[in-house]
Short mmCIF file of C-alpha atoms in Angstrom, two decimals:
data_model
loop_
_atom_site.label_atom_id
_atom_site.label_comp_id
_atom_site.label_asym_id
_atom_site.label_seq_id
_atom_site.Cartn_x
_atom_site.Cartn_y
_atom_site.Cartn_z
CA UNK A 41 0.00 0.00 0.00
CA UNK A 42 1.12 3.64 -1.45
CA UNK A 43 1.78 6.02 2.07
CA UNK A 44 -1.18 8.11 0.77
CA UNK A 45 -3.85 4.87 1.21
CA UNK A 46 -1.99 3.96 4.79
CA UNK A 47 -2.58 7.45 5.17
CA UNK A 48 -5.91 7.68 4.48
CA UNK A 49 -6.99 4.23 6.58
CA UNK A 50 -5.30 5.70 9.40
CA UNK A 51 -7.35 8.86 9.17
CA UNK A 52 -10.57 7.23 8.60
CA UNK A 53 -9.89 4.16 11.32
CA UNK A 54 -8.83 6.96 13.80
CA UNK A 55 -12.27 8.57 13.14
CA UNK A 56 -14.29 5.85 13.99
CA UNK A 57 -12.02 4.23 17.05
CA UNK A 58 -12.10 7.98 18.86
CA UNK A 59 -16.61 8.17 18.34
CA UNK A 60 -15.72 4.81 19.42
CA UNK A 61 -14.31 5.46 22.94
CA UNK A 62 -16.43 9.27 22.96
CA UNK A 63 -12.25 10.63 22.29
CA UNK A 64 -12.07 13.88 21.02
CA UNK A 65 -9.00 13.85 18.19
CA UNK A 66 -7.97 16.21 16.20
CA UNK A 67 -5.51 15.94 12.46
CA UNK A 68 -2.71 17.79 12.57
CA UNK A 69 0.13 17.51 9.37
CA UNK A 70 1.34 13.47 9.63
CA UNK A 71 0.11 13.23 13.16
CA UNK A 72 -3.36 12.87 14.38
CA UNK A 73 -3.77 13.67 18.32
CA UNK A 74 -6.59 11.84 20.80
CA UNK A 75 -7.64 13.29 23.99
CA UNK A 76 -8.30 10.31 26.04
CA UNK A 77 -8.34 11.48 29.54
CA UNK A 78 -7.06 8.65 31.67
CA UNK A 79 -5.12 9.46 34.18
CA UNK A 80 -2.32 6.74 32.47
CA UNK A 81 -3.21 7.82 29.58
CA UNK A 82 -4.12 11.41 29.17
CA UNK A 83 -3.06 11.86 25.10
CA UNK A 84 -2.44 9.62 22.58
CA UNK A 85 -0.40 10.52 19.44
CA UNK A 86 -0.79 8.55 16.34
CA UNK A 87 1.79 8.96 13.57
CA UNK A 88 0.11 8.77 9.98
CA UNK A 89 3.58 7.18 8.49
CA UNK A 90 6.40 4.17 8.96
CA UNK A 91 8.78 6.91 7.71
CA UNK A 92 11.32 6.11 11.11
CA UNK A 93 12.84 9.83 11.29
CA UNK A 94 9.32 11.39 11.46
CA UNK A 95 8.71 8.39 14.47
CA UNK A 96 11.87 9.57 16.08
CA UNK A 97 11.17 13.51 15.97
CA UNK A 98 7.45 12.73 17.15
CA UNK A 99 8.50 10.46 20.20
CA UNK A 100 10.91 13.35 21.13
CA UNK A 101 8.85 15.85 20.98
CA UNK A 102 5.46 14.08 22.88
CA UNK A 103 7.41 12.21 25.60
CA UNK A 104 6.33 12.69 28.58
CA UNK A 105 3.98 11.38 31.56
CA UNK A 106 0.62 9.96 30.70
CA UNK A 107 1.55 10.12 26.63
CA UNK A 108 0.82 6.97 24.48
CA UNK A 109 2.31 6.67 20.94
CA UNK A 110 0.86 4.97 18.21
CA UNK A 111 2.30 4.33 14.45
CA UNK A 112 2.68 2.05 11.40
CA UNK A 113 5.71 0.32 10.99
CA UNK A 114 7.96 -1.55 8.26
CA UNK A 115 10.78 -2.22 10.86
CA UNK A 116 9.02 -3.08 14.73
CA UNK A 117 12.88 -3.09 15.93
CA UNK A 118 13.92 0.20 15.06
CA UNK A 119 10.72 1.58 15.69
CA UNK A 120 11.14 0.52 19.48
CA UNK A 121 14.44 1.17 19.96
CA UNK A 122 13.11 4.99 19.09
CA UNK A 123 10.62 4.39 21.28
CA UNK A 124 13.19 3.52 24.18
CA UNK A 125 15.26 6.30 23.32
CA UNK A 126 13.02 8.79 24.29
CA UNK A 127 11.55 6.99 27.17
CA UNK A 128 8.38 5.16 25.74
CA UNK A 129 8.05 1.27 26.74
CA UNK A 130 6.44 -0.61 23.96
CA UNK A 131 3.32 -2.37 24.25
CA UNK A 132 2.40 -5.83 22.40
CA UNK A 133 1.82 -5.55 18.71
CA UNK A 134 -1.04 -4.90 16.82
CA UNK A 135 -2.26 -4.88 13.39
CA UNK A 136 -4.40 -1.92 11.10
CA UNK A 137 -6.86 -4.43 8.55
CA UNK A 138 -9.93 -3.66 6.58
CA UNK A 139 -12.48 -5.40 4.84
CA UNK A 140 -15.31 -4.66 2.40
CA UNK A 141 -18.39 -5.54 4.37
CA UNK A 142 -20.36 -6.66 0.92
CA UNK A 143 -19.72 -10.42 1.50
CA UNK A 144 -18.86 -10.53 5.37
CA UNK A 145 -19.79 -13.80 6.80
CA UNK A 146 -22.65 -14.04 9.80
CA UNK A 147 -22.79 -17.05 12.15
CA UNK A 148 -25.57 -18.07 14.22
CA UNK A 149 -25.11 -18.37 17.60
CA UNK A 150 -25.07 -21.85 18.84
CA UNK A 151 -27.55 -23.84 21.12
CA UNK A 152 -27.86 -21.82 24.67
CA UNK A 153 -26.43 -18.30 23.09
CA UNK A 154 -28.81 -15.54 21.66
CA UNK A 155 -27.17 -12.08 20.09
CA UNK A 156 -28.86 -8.84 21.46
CA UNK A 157 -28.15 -5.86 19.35
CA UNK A 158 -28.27 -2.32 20.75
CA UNK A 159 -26.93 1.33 20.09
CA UNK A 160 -27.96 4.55 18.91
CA UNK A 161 -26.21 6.03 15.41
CA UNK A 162 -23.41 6.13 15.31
CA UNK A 163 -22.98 3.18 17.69
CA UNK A 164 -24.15 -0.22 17.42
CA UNK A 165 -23.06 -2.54 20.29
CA UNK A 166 -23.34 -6.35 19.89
CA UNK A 167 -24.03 -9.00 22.82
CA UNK A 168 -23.90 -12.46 22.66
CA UNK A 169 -26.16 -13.98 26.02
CA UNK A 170 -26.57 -17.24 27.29
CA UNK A 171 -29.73 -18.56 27.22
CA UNK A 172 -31.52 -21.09 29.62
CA UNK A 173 -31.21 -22.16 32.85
CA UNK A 174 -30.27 -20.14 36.21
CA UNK A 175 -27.62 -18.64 33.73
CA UNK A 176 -29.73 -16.98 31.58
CA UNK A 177 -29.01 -13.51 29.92
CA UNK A 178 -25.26 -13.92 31.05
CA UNK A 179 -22.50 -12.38 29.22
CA UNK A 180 -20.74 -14.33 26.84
CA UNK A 181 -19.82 -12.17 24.62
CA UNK A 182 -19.96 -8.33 23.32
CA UNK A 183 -18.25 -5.93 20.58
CA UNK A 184 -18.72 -2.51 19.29
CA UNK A 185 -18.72 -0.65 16.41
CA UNK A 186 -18.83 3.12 15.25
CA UNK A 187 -20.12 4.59 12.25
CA UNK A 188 -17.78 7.12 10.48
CA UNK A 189 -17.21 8.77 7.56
CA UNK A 190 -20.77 9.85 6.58
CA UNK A 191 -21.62 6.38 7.84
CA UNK A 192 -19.79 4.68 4.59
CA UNK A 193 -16.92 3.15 7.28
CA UNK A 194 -17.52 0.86 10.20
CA UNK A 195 -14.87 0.83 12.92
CA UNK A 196 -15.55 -2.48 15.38
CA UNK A 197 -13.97 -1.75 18.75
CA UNK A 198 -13.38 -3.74 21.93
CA UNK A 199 -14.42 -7.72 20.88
CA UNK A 200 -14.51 -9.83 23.18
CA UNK A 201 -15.24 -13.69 24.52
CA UNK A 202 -15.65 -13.83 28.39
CA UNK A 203 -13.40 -16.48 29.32
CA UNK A 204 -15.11 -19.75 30.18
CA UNK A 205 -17.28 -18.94 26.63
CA UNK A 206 -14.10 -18.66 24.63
CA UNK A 207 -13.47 -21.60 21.84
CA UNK A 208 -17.28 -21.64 20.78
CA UNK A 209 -17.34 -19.22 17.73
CA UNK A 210 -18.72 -16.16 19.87
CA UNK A 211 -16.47 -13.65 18.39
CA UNK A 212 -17.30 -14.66 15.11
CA UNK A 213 -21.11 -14.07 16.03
CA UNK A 214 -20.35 -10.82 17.38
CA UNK A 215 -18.37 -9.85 14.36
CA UNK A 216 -21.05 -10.86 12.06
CA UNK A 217 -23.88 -9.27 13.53
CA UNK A 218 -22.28 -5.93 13.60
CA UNK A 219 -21.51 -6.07 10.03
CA UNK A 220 -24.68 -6.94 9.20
CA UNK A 221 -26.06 -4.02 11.20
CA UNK A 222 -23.33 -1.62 9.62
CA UNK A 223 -24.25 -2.28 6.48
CA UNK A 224 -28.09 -2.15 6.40
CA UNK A 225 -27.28 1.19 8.02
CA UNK A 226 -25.10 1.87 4.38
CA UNK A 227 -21.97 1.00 5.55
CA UNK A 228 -19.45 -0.40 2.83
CA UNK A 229 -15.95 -1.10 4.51
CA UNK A 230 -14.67 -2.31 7.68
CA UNK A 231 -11.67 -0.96 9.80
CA UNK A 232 -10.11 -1.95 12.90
CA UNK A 233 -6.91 -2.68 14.77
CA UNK A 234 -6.26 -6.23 16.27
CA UNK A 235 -4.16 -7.72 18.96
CA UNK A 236 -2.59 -10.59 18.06
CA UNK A 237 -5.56 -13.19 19.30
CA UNK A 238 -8.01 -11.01 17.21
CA UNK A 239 -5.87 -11.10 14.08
CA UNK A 240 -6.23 -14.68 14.23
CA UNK A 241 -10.02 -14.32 14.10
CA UNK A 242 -10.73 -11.42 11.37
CA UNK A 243 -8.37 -13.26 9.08
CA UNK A 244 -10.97 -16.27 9.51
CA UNK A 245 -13.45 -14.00 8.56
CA UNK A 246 -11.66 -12.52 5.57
CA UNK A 247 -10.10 -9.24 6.80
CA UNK A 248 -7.02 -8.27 5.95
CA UNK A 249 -3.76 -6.53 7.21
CA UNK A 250 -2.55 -3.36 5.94
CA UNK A 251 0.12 -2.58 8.55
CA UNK A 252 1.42 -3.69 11.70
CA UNK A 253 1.30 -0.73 14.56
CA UNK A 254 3.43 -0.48 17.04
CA UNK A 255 2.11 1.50 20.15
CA UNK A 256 4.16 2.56 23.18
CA UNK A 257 3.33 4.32 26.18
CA UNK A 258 6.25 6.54 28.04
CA UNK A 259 7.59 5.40 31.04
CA UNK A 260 10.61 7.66 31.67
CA UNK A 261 12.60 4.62 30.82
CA UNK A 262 12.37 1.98 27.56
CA UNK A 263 11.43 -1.88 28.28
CA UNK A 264 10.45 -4.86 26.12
CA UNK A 265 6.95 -4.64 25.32
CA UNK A 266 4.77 -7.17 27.68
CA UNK A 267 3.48 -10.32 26.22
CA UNK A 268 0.30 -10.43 24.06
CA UNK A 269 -2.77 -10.13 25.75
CA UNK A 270 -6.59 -10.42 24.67
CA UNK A 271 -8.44 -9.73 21.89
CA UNK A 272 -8.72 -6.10 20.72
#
């Protein structure tokens, strides 16, 4: 992919991930800037290139407490060690993909799961309950998923399997019935960024990777980023 179309996905991903989380962001030049508000993570700068000097100037010039740094990358390695250098500990990898939502699969959910779909424009939030029993209408499951760009893109957000109804296709339910909902709403393409357990699960479903991010928060001092956690 040209850096114009990264570009471009980043922009539009961005969008959707900030009405998302309720972030205010704003695009600035080849850096886009999200007030998050946390008291960890106050501002998060995202870098709209995997050119590694403009990574390098950036991580100078935004390091310092409660700052999170997010970018594309060709070379993870030397995009951490500029992270280290000016005090940013990197964080497990994760991955920019994007799908046309034509053709996206939907699953059923299987025997003692029901999906519940909820939201108002521009959010639709997806649940997957059980069903049955004195365990009825418990959580199995649940994603999200933001409307942007005049409602053409749809940014999923925060999918995940509660842990004892992992291994039963739940994410895959979830996935599908927000696509579906997306796109009777006139939604045409997917975005999202994926840990490593979720990459595993939109490539299943067909999406695909267009860059690997790298994402660091600052610490005052570099470290080896943590090992992968759940899905994003």
């Amino acid at each position: 992919m040209s850096d114009d179309g990264l570009r471009e996905l980043l922009v539009r991903w961005q969008a959707g991930w900030a009405t998302a989380r309720d972030y205010r962001s704003g695009v600035d030049g080849e850096v886009v800037t999200v007030d998050i508000g946390l008291p960890d993570r106050m501002t998060e700068t995202i870098v709209l290139s995997t050119d590694p000097e403009l990574y390098e100037l950036v991580a100078e010039r935004v390091a310092e407490p409660g700052h999170w740094l997010t970018a594309p990358t060709a070379d993870r390695a030397r995009t951490e060690v500029a992270a280290a250098g000016a005090g940013f500990t990197p964080v497990p990898p994760e991955w920019l993909m994007s799908r046309p939502l034509d053709d996206h699969p939907r699953h059923e959910p299987p025997d003692g799961y029901e999906t519940w779909l909820s939201g108002r424009e521009p959010m639709i939030v997806a649940e997957v309950v059980t069903t049955g029993g004195p365990d009825a209408r418990t959580l199995a499951a649940k994603g999200h998923l933001a409307l942007s760009g005049e409602g053409a893109d749809a940014v999923a957000d925060r999918i995940f399997t509660v842990p004892e109804h992992r291994r039963r296709g739940l994410g895959s339910v979830v996935m599908g019935a927000l696509t579906t909902a997306a796109r009777e709403r006139g939604a045409r393409h997917g975005l999202l960024v994926a840990s490593q357990d979720g990459r595993r699960l939109y490539e299943r479903l067909g999406w695909r990777v267009e860059a690997q991010m790298a994402t660091a928060r600052w610490t005052g001092n570099g470290a080896p980023a943590a090992p992968a956690g759940a899905v994003a």
